[in-house]
Tab-separated table of C-alpha atoms and ligand atoms in Angstrom:
chain	number	residue	atom	x	y	z
A	1	UNK	CA	-38.098	-43.421	-9.945
A	2	UNK	CA	-40.674	-41.670	-7.819
A	3	UNK	CA	-38.130	-40.653	-5.240
A	4	UNK	CA	-35.798	-39.483	-7.966
A	5	UNK	CA	-38.179	-37.201	-9.831
A	6	UNK	CA	-39.588	-35.903	-6.584
A	7	UNK	CA	-36.150	-34.971	-5.403
A	8	UNK	CA	-35.357	-33.222	-8.667
A	9	UNK	CA	-38.569	-31.238	-8.483
A	10	UNK	CA	-37.898	-30.251	-4.923
A	11	UNK	CA	-34.359	-29.226	-5.790
A	12	UNK	CA	-35.544	-27.180	-8.735
A	13	UNK	CA	-38.278	-25.532	-6.724
A	14	UNK	CA	-35.923	-24.745	-3.881
A	15	UNK	CA	-33.236	-23.397	-6.170
A	16	UNK	CA	-35.477	-21.213	-8.307
A	17	UNK	CA	-37.433	-19.801	-5.400
A	18	UNK	CA	-34.205	-19.166	-3.533
A	19	UNK	CA	-32.773	-17.158	-6.364
A	20	UNK	CA	-35.973	-15.274	-7.049
A	21	UNK	CA	-36.033	-13.945	-3.560
A	22	UNK	CA	-32.416	-12.838	-3.890
A	23	UNK	CA	-32.710	-11.211	-7.292
A	24	UNK	CA	-36.117	-9.681	-7.862
A	25	UNK	CA	-36.547	-8.336	-11.345
A	26	UNK	CA	-37.402	-4.776	-10.439
A	27	UNK	CA	-38.045	-3.367	-13.877
A	28	UNK	CA	-39.927	-6.258	-15.414
A	29	UNK	CA	-41.856	-7.848	-12.629
A	30	UNK	CA	-44.198	-9.392	-15.171
A	31	UNK	CA	-41.403	-10.850	-17.253
A	32	UNK	CA	-40.702	-14.503	-16.559
A	33	UNK	CA	-37.270	-15.764	-15.661
A	34	UNK	CA	-35.556	-16.812	-18.878
A	35	UNK	CA	-34.469	-20.359	-19.624
A	36	UNK	CA	-30.887	-19.159	-19.584
A	37	UNK	CA	-31.263	-17.719	-16.113
A	38	UNK	CA	-32.918	-20.868	-14.814
A	39	UNK	CA	-30.054	-22.966	-16.155
A	40	UNK	CA	-27.526	-20.588	-14.639
A	41	UNK	CA	-29.065	-20.903	-11.186
A	42	UNK	CA	-27.711	-24.448	-11.255
A	43	UNK	CA	-24.613	-23.945	-13.387
A	44	UNK	CA	-23.051	-20.997	-11.609
A	45	UNK	CA	-22.770	-22.625	-8.159
A	46	UNK	CA	-21.484	-25.783	-9.828
A	47	UNK	CA	-18.867	-23.780	-11.706
A	48	UNK	CA	-17.705	-21.650	-8.769
A	49	UNK	CA	-17.389	-24.699	-6.537
A	50	UNK	CA	-15.184	-26.573	-8.998
A	51	UNK	CA	-12.806	-23.917	-10.317
A	52	UNK	CA	-9.241	-24.799	-11.280
A	53	UNK	CA	-6.936	-23.290	-8.671
A	54	UNK	CA	-5.586	-20.863	-11.266
A	55	UNK	CA	-9.044	-19.333	-11.865
A	56	UNK	CA	-11.231	-16.735	-10.200
A	57	UNK	CA	-14.699	-15.646	-11.283
A	58	UNK	CA	-16.295	-12.280	-10.673
A	59	UNK	CA	-19.859	-11.169	-11.429
A	60	UNK	CA	-19.871	-7.384	-11.948
A	61	UNK	CA	-23.635	-7.391	-11.318
A	62	UNK	CA	-24.834	-10.210	-9.074
A	63	UNK	CA	-28.270	-10.006	-10.685
A	64	UNK	CA	-26.739	-10.797	-14.068
A	65	UNK	CA	-25.332	-14.293	-13.874
A	66	UNK	CA	-25.009	-14.259	-17.662
A	67	UNK	CA	-22.144	-11.793	-17.484
A	68	UNK	CA	-18.954	-12.760	-15.712
A	69	UNK	CA	-15.252	-12.063	-15.669
A	70	UNK	CA	-12.879	-14.979	-15.363
A	71	UNK	CA	-9.294	-14.312	-14.269
A	72	UNK	CA	-6.745	-16.974	-15.124
A	73	UNK	CA	-3.314	-16.799	-13.467
A	74	UNK	CA	-1.228	-19.614	-14.945
A	75	UNK	CA	1.163	-21.151	-12.434
A	76	UNK	CA	3.446	-22.619	-15.057
A	77	UNK	CA	4.256	-22.390	-18.739
A	78	UNK	CA	5.012	-19.414	-20.970
A	79	UNK	CA	2.284	-17.171	-19.472
A	80	UNK	CA	3.321	-17.793	-15.852
A	81	UNK	CA	2.842	-14.783	-13.572
A	82	UNK	CA	0.331	-13.168	-15.926
A	83	UNK	CA	-3.276	-12.360	-15.009
A	84	UNK	CA	-5.572	-12.806	-17.984
A	85	UNK	CA	-9.140	-11.585	-17.847
A	86	UNK	CA	-11.817	-13.279	-19.946
A	87	UNK	CA	-15.276	-11.812	-20.353
A	88	UNK	CA	-18.077	-14.366	-20.630
A	89	UNK	CA	-21.405	-13.237	-22.033
A	90	UNK	CA	-24.329	-15.632	-22.341
A	91	UNK	CA	-27.109	-14.520	-24.667
A	92	UNK	CA	-30.762	-15.402	-24.139
A	93	UNK	CA	-30.186	-18.305	-26.541
A	94	UNK	CA	-27.914	-20.078	-24.030
A	95	UNK	CA	-27.577	-23.127	-23.802
A	96	UNK	CA	-28.496	-23.714	-27.429
A	97	UNK	CA	-25.906	-21.074	-28.322
A	98	UNK	CA	-22.442	-21.205	-26.716
A	99	UNK	CA	-21.165	-18.471	-24.392
A	100	UNK	CA	-19.420	-15.582	-26.103
A	101	UNK	CA	-15.939	-15.175	-24.689
A	102	UNK	CA	-13.335	-12.478	-25.215
A	103	UNK	CA	-9.905	-12.083	-23.716
A	104	UNK	CA	-9.716	-8.559	-22.274
A	105	UNK	CA	-5.987	-8.756	-21.617
A	106	UNK	CA	-3.605	-8.252	-24.520
A	107	UNK	CA	-1.718	-11.486	-25.002
A	108	UNK	CA	0.796	-13.143	-27.344
A	109	UNK	CA	-0.716	-16.569	-27.790
A	110	UNK	CA	-1.278	-18.825	-30.838
A	111	UNK	CA	-4.939	-19.446	-29.971
A	112	UNK	CA	-5.929	-15.947	-28.843
A	113	UNK	CA	-5.723	-12.931	-31.113
A	114	UNK	CA	-4.293	-9.645	-29.894
A	115	UNK	CA	-7.835	-8.276	-30.195
A	116	UNK	CA	-9.111	-10.908	-27.775
A	117	UNK	CA	-10.800	-13.426	-30.083
A	118	UNK	CA	-10.437	-16.976	-28.864
A	119	UNK	CA	-10.050	-20.220	-30.756
A	120	UNK	CA	-11.388	-22.946	-28.518
A	121	UNK	CA	-13.315	-25.757	-30.165
A	122	UNK	CA	-15.960	-26.129	-27.482
A	123	UNK	CA	-17.012	-22.509	-28.030
A	124	UNK	CA	-17.599	-23.136	-31.727
A	125	UNK	CA	-21.253	-22.806	-32.635
A	126	UNK	CA	-21.390	-25.024	-35.698
A	127	UNK	CA	-19.053	-27.950	-35.646
A	128	UNK	CA	-19.250	-31.137	-37.614
A	129	UNK	CA	-17.309	-33.250	-35.165
A	130	UNK	CA	-18.078	-33.761	-31.523
A	131	UNK	CA	-15.723	-31.069	-30.247
A	132	UNK	CA	-17.925	-28.002	-30.720
A	133	UNK	CA	-20.557	-26.531	-28.485
A	134	UNK	CA	-23.408	-28.762	-27.358
A	135	UNK	CA	-26.138	-27.987	-24.826
A	136	UNK	CA	-24.796	-30.851	-22.750
A	137	UNK	CA	-21.847	-28.615	-21.883
A	138	UNK	CA	-21.903	-26.206	-18.992
A	139	UNK	CA	-20.058	-23.140	-17.709
A	140	UNK	CA	-17.742	-25.463	-15.809
A	141	UNK	CA	-16.564	-26.986	-19.097
A	142	UNK	CA	-16.005	-23.527	-20.550
A	143	UNK	CA	-13.884	-22.376	-17.611
A	144	UNK	CA	-11.770	-25.539	-17.650
A	145	UNK	CA	-11.415	-25.260	-21.426
A	146	UNK	CA	-10.203	-21.664	-21.255
A	147	UNK	CA	-7.805	-22.559	-18.459
A	148	UNK	CA	-6.421	-25.387	-20.589
A	149	UNK	CA	-5.462	-22.908	-23.334
A	150	UNK	CA	-2.445	-22.233	-21.119
A	151	UNK	CA	-1.622	-25.935	-20.733
A	152	UNK	CA	-3.112	-28.984	-22.473
A	153	UNK	CA	-5.068	-27.227	-25.210
A	154	UNK	CA	-2.277	-24.851	-26.183
A	155	UNK	CA	-2.009	-25.563	-29.889
A	156	UNK	CA	0.594	-24.267	-32.314
A	157	UNK	CA	-0.616	-26.369	-35.241
A	158	UNK	CA	-3.987	-24.731	-35.914
A	159	UNK	CA	-3.405	-21.166	-34.760
A	160	UNK	CA	-5.662	-18.137	-34.683
A	161	UNK	CA	-2.702	-15.819	-34.225
A	162	UNK	CA	-0.589	-17.234	-37.053
A	163	UNK	CA	2.209	-14.784	-36.423
A	164	UNK	CA	2.540	-15.936	-32.821
A	165	UNK	CA	2.571	-19.598	-33.847
A	166	UNK	CA	5.224	-18.952	-36.522
A	167	UNK	CA	7.229	-17.001	-34.000
A	168	UNK	CA	7.237	-20.017	-31.676
A	169	UNK	CA	8.238	-22.439	-34.427
A	170	UNK	CA	11.007	-20.114	-35.588
A	171	UNK	CA	12.526	-19.172	-32.242
A	172	UNK	CA	11.117	-20.531	-29.003
A	173	UNK	CA	13.422	-18.401	-26.857
A	174	UNK	CA	12.399	-15.208	-28.582
A	175	UNK	CA	8.736	-16.240	-28.435
A	176	UNK	CA	9.083	-16.673	-24.688
A	177	UNK	CA	10.723	-13.255	-24.362
A	178	UNK	CA	7.863	-11.594	-26.215
A	179	UNK	CA	5.230	-13.464	-24.195
A	180	UNK	CA	6.821	-12.304	-20.959
A	181	UNK	CA	7.123	-8.727	-22.242
A	182	UNK	CA	3.362	-8.764	-22.939
A	183	UNK	CA	2.778	-10.238	-19.471
A	184	UNK	CA	4.787	-7.417	-17.852
A	185	UNK	CA	3.139	-4.704	-19.918
A	186	UNK	CA	-0.480	-5.837	-20.021
A	187	UNK	CA	-1.171	-8.742	-17.693
A	188	UNK	CA	-0.165	-7.594	-14.224
B	1	UNK	CA	-31.913	-51.302	-7.298
B	2	UNK	CA	-34.025	-48.277	-6.703
B	3	UNK	CA	-31.948	-47.448	-3.678
B	4	UNK	CA	-28.754	-47.262	-5.708
B	5	UNK	CA	-30.453	-45.085	-8.224
B	6	UNK	CA	-31.438	-42.589	-5.572
B	7	UNK	CA	-27.898	-42.288	-4.360
B	8	UNK	CA	-26.631	-41.817	-7.889
B	9	UNK	CA	-28.815	-38.847	-8.568
B	10	UNK	CA	-28.213	-37.379	-5.158
B	11	UNK	CA	-24.518	-37.307	-5.765
B	12	UNK	CA	-24.286	-34.574	-8.390
B	13	UNK	CA	-27.181	-32.711	-6.800
B	14	UNK	CA	-25.616	-32.698	-3.380
B	15	UNK	CA	-21.983	-32.725	-4.408
B	16	UNK	CA	-21.009	-30.389	-1.620
B	17	UNK	CA	-22.566	-32.651	0.958
B	18	UNK	CA	-22.042	-36.330	0.156
B	19	UNK	CA	-23.660	-37.302	3.457
B	20	UNK	CA	-27.043	-36.446	2.000
B	21	UNK	CA	-26.693	-39.057	-0.739
B	22	UNK	CA	-25.714	-41.956	1.459
B	23	UNK	CA	-28.230	-40.927	4.100
B	24	UNK	CA	-31.122	-41.027	1.661
B	25	UNK	CA	-30.297	-44.446	0.292
B	26	UNK	CA	-29.613	-45.967	3.668
B	27	UNK	CA	-33.040	-44.789	4.731
B	28	UNK	CA	-34.789	-46.457	1.812
B	29	UNK	CA	-32.726	-49.641	1.835
B	30	UNK	CA	-35.025	-51.803	3.971
B	31	UNK	CA	-37.514	-51.708	1.137
B	32	UNK	CA	-34.685	-52.396	-1.272
B	33	UNK	CA	-33.981	-55.562	-3.112
B	34	UNK	CA	-31.932	-58.478	-4.368
B	35	UNK	CA	-28.642	-57.487	-5.988
B	36	UNK	CA	-27.578	-55.348	-3.056
B	37	UNK	CA	-28.016	-58.106	-0.504
B	38	UNK	CA	-24.312	-58.587	0.080
B	39	UNK	CA	-23.887	-54.963	1.096
B	40	UNK	CA	-26.781	-55.286	3.521
B	41	UNK	CA	-24.891	-57.851	5.580
B	42	UNK	CA	-23.920	-55.253	8.174
B	43	UNK	CA	-26.624	-52.615	8.065
B	44	UNK	CA	-25.376	-51.026	11.274
B	45	UNK	CA	-22.020	-50.142	9.725
B	46	UNK	CA	-23.021	-47.197	7.566
B	47	UNK	CA	-19.507	-46.255	6.537
B	48	UNK	CA	-18.832	-49.635	4.991
B	49	UNK	CA	-22.237	-49.569	3.405
B	50	UNK	CA	-21.810	-46.288	1.578
B	51	UNK	CA	-18.267	-47.103	0.504
B	52	UNK	CA	-19.540	-50.118	-1.409
B	53	UNK	CA	-22.003	-47.979	-3.269
B	54	UNK	CA	-19.368	-45.861	-4.954
B	55	UNK	CA	-18.772	-48.749	-7.346
B	56	UNK	CA	-22.397	-48.974	-8.329
B	57	UNK	CA	-22.721	-45.255	-8.968
B	58	UNK	CA	-20.742	-45.437	-12.184
B	59	UNK	CA	-22.998	-48.105	-13.614
B	60	UNK	CA	-26.112	-46.131	-13.028
B	61	UNK	CA	-25.129	-42.700	-14.177
B	62	UNK	CA	-25.671	-43.755	-17.762
B	63	UNK	CA	-29.253	-44.711	-17.062
B	64	UNK	CA	-29.970	-41.426	-15.343
B	65	UNK	CA	-28.540	-39.540	-18.284
B	66	UNK	CA	-31.238	-41.092	-20.448
B	67	UNK	CA	-34.021	-40.133	-18.082
B	68	UNK	CA	-32.951	-36.520	-17.889
B	69	UNK	CA	-33.114	-34.242	-20.908
B	70	UNK	CA	-29.470	-33.324	-21.434
B	71	UNK	CA	-30.489	-29.980	-22.922
B	72	UNK	CA	-32.704	-28.438	-20.237
B	73	UNK	CA	-31.739	-30.938	-17.479
B	74	UNK	CA	-35.293	-31.697	-16.477
B	75	UNK	CA	-36.637	-35.265	-16.482
B	76	UNK	CA	-38.020	-36.149	-19.908
B	77	UNK	CA	-41.221	-37.406	-18.294
B	78	UNK	CA	-41.824	-33.915	-16.917
B	79	UNK	CA	-42.392	-30.843	-19.068
B	80	UNK	CA	-39.234	-29.095	-20.283
B	81	UNK	CA	-37.917	-25.955	-18.644
B	82	UNK	CA	-39.369	-23.809	-21.420
B	83	UNK	CA	-42.877	-25.286	-21.216
B	84	UNK	CA	-42.812	-25.087	-17.429
B	85	UNK	CA	-42.015	-21.411	-17.691
B	86	UNK	CA	-44.693	-20.784	-20.275
B	87	UNK	CA	-47.257	-22.998	-18.584
B	88	UNK	CA	-47.592	-25.342	-21.551
B	89	UNK	CA	-46.940	-28.536	-19.604
B	90	UNK	CA	-49.598	-30.467	-21.500
B	91	UNK	CA	-48.085	-29.888	-24.937
B	92	UNK	CA	-44.578	-31.006	-24.037
B	93	UNK	CA	-43.679	-34.387	-25.548
B	94	UNK	CA	-40.617	-36.607	-25.673
B	95	UNK	CA	-38.606	-37.404	-28.793
B	96	UNK	CA	-36.432	-40.505	-29.225
B	97	UNK	CA	-33.667	-40.660	-31.796
B	98	UNK	CA	-32.415	-43.675	-33.721
B	99	UNK	CA	-29.504	-43.618	-31.273
B	100	UNK	CA	-32.054	-44.280	-28.495
B	101	UNK	CA	-31.293	-41.028	-26.738
B	102	UNK	CA	-34.348	-39.092	-25.651
B	103	UNK	CA	-34.991	-35.397	-25.121
B	104	UNK	CA	-37.942	-33.079	-24.873
B	105	UNK	CA	-39.154	-32.470	-28.382
B	106	UNK	CA	-39.135	-28.712	-27.661
B	107	UNK	CA	-35.498	-28.777	-26.582
B	108	UNK	CA	-34.327	-30.985	-29.426
B	109	UNK	CA	-36.126	-29.025	-32.147
B	110	UNK	CA	-34.259	-25.903	-31.040
B	111	UNK	CA	-30.923	-27.706	-31.063
B	112	UNK	CA	-31.252	-29.447	-34.459
B	113	UNK	CA	-31.736	-26.060	-36.116
B	114	UNK	CA	-28.148	-25.377	-35.135
B	115	UNK	CA	-26.598	-28.816	-35.468
B	116	UNK	CA	-28.448	-31.908	-36.661
B	117	UNK	CA	-26.611	-34.242	-34.321
B	118	UNK	CA	-27.448	-35.877	-31.035
B	119	UNK	CA	-25.717	-33.778	-28.365
B	120	UNK	CA	-24.925	-36.918	-26.388
B	121	UNK	CA	-23.438	-39.264	-28.983
B	122	UNK	CA	-22.815	-36.927	-31.963
B	123	UNK	CA	-24.606	-39.240	-34.400
B	124	UNK	CA	-26.710	-37.626	-37.044
B	125	UNK	CA	-30.127	-37.007	-35.505
B	126	UNK	CA	-32.927	-39.175	-36.861
B	127	UNK	CA	-36.266	-39.155	-35.091
B	128	UNK	CA	-37.336	-42.653	-34.092
B	129	UNK	CA	-40.578	-41.624	-32.416
B	130	UNK	CA	-42.328	-38.778	-30.669
B	131	UNK	CA	-44.719	-39.244	-27.796
B	132	UNK	CA	-45.180	-39.279	-24.069
C	1	LIG	ZN1	-35.511	-30.622	-22.233
C	2	LIG	ZN1	-41.458	-28.444	-23.769
C	3	LIG	ZN1	-27.589	-40.041	-29.243
């Protein structure tokens, strides 16, 4: 037990001091590092080192780990050959509150609206079953969850874009044609 | 047993460098104890030694989960991330639920405002006791 807690403390100290030296808070030198930022010091490296091979993450401002752009390029399925950009924003309330995610690329998808809203259970703030957000989840789970919207979690039964889901049920071929037209027009 | 525990925690911490985990536990093993005796048969063969431990890791991860607050990921016996930041280490206490999961009281009281369920087992959250 002693070794264990000592190691954790050392890790935490090393990680937080390491990041402080890299990202000094120039404007608010008196302001303490937020809980969110301290969690992200651990979560971001964990997430970037275990990305699905279809995903890339970009931080527009390296001093703002709470704002990132995730690019998903599905290798198979209806959205193959598209590049879909998701914007992840983590408020100060993270990890009590889930990340806010929007799809910046226009897409024809039953679980993503054309305006970029996303229906993914783990991003749901208040859920009565075990599938919603919980502070035990991390950025890694979010990235894998979003990636799975193009594979395992693709769901036509409980759609956000009802029109897209109906389209699929009515005429799968035509659905596929429209998806690929969107890919060509918006997701290249 | 303490040696296995060390290697368990080292694994997620040092995921990129598994050598660190096995190195640490091999170093502490002479002080180690009973149940691992069989694996100590050939202490010179470190490869064989660490391979055996991969089985044990799974058994112990559950225990570690209980010792670490799943919300702020700091040991429950230490002050939570928030209290460490605000220098209120003394006030930070532990809360146990009826489900036997434990968290920092600070962390859990923030979470239950949003969802009155244990984030680990999803049972409705009922405080069993609060203390150190
Ligand atoms: Zn905590
Ligand atoms: Zn606290
Ligand atoms: Zn529980």
